[in-house]
Amino acid sequence: MPDTPAAPKPVSANTTARKQAEDVLADIEASPSPYHCVTRAAELLTAAGFEAVAREARLPTAAGGYFTIHGGALVAWRLTDASTNGYCVVGAHTDSPNLRLRARPDVSSAGWSQVGVETYGGLLLNSWLDRDLGFAGRVTVRGSHGPAETLIREDRPVLRVPQLAIHLDREIRDKGLLLNPQQHLTPLWALGDAGEGDVLAYVADLADVSADAVLAWELMAFDTQPPAIVGRDEDLVASARIDNQLSCFAATRALADLDGARSSRIPVLALYDHEEVGSASSTGAAGGFLANLLERISAAKGVDRVGHLEALASSIVVSADGAHATHPNYADKHEPNHHIDVNGGVVIKRNANQRYATDAESEGFMRQVCADADIPVQTYIHRNDLPCGSTIGPITAAELAVPTVDLGAPQLAMHSVREMAGVADIGFLTGALAGAWAAS
Ligand code: ZN
């Protein structure tokens, strides 16, 4: 050890990168559910002059930016008066693994009131223990003109899942922590037995309606600890939902700032829900939401069905989702020749078995974009002896038959309630997505 500690390094020297990271972290904090995520994205786009279009409305034909929302999904696009040649779609997903409130959530056990939950997606169960949890989502309420939707968000840390004390779990040292998702993940929220309708009454209060006006809900727990810039050199970020709201907001901000006049392909942003559970839903990548909208955009431009298929044949998709950085404590879990550094640049993901959609054509497009913008690129390949995850890329590629590149910012602790990524990588990803649209 040196006698005197080394002088601390200056805070993240690149103030632009830090500002980009702070903006995206503020977006993530504003988005405890997919519904809040698309609402935040809509706010950013509206501030940039985009107009909301109702899901069922005839699409506008005039030059301008537009978006439409469907549940936890959003598609935005930008029309110019110039003739266009296909679409450049940037896709990402709004959902993250979490705990979701059951329809009948009132649970009593051992003198406690608890809130029954379903596990959603491939969550790291242990990461939800001993966290101060709020809950948020959407509630459908009875309205004078039919059902209406309202977003709610309880920021008070009303839920908590305490871990069993080590003295009562003597096997934990030998066998590790074993959690049964049905038995061990039910949050506590009050002392005393639960009454039927307790959670409903609480939700109704948050929604500012009477309990009998609540028709349905999709509500989920979230970690109330705000995102932070961390690490000795303040060049890392820690936050919930880095996978994949980091990509959602990097993409949304890139589109909001885009100079659309240069694009020959129509820039499109597709934020999907339900990636963490396989994407097969009306708002997921395997649904027809994007394909139908692209066809409607073509029609709004006066392009017939054949012209639309020709436009698709000239299109490209960039699928943005989190990438695994090499974990220093588990370096043996990674393919040794494809080391991934945090703050090392955008990660292009390849998989011979098509768990990622990247092919030589789409990778070439993206490498040229990044080279032209001076953005470093890394290449992720999964080990052969571990099953590889997947993302919306292959699903979108199959749905549209369009060359697709899977890429993302490197991160650690994917699917933890609190994940980690790099400050500089947020700027690199934003620049790469903006570059893809601008180069198209
Ligand atoms: Zn993801």
Tab-separated table of C-alpha atoms in Angstrom, residues 51-60 66-71 73 75 77 289 293 296:
chain	number	residue	atom	x	y	z
A	51	GLU	CA	-47.439	14.367	-32.850
A	52	ALA	CA	-49.413	11.590	-31.183
A	53	VAL	CA	-51.615	9.516	-33.500
A	54	ALA	CA	-54.371	7.360	-32.013
A	55	ARG	CA	-53.824	3.642	-32.621
A	56	GLU	CA	-56.948	3.341	-34.746
A	57	ALA	CA	-56.609	6.673	-36.631
A	58	ARG	CA	-55.755	7.077	-40.331
A	59	LEU	CA	-52.032	7.940	-40.416
A	60	PRO	CA	-51.010	11.478	-41.428
A	66	TYR	CA	-45.443	10.963	-35.386
A	67	PHE	CA	-45.886	8.254	-32.775
A	68	THR	CA	-48.552	5.839	-31.701
A	69	ILE	CA	-48.853	3.957	-28.411
A	70	HIS	CA	-50.279	0.491	-27.864
A	71	GLY	CA	-50.178	-0.619	-24.199
A	73	ALA	CA	-45.330	-0.418	-26.840
A	75	VAL	CA	-43.806	3.145	-32.631
A	77	TRP	CA	-41.584	7.596	-37.364
A	289	PHE	CA	-47.921	-3.977	-34.393
A	293	LEU	CA	-47.872	0.229	-38.962
A	296	ARG	CA	-50.033	1.870	-43.027
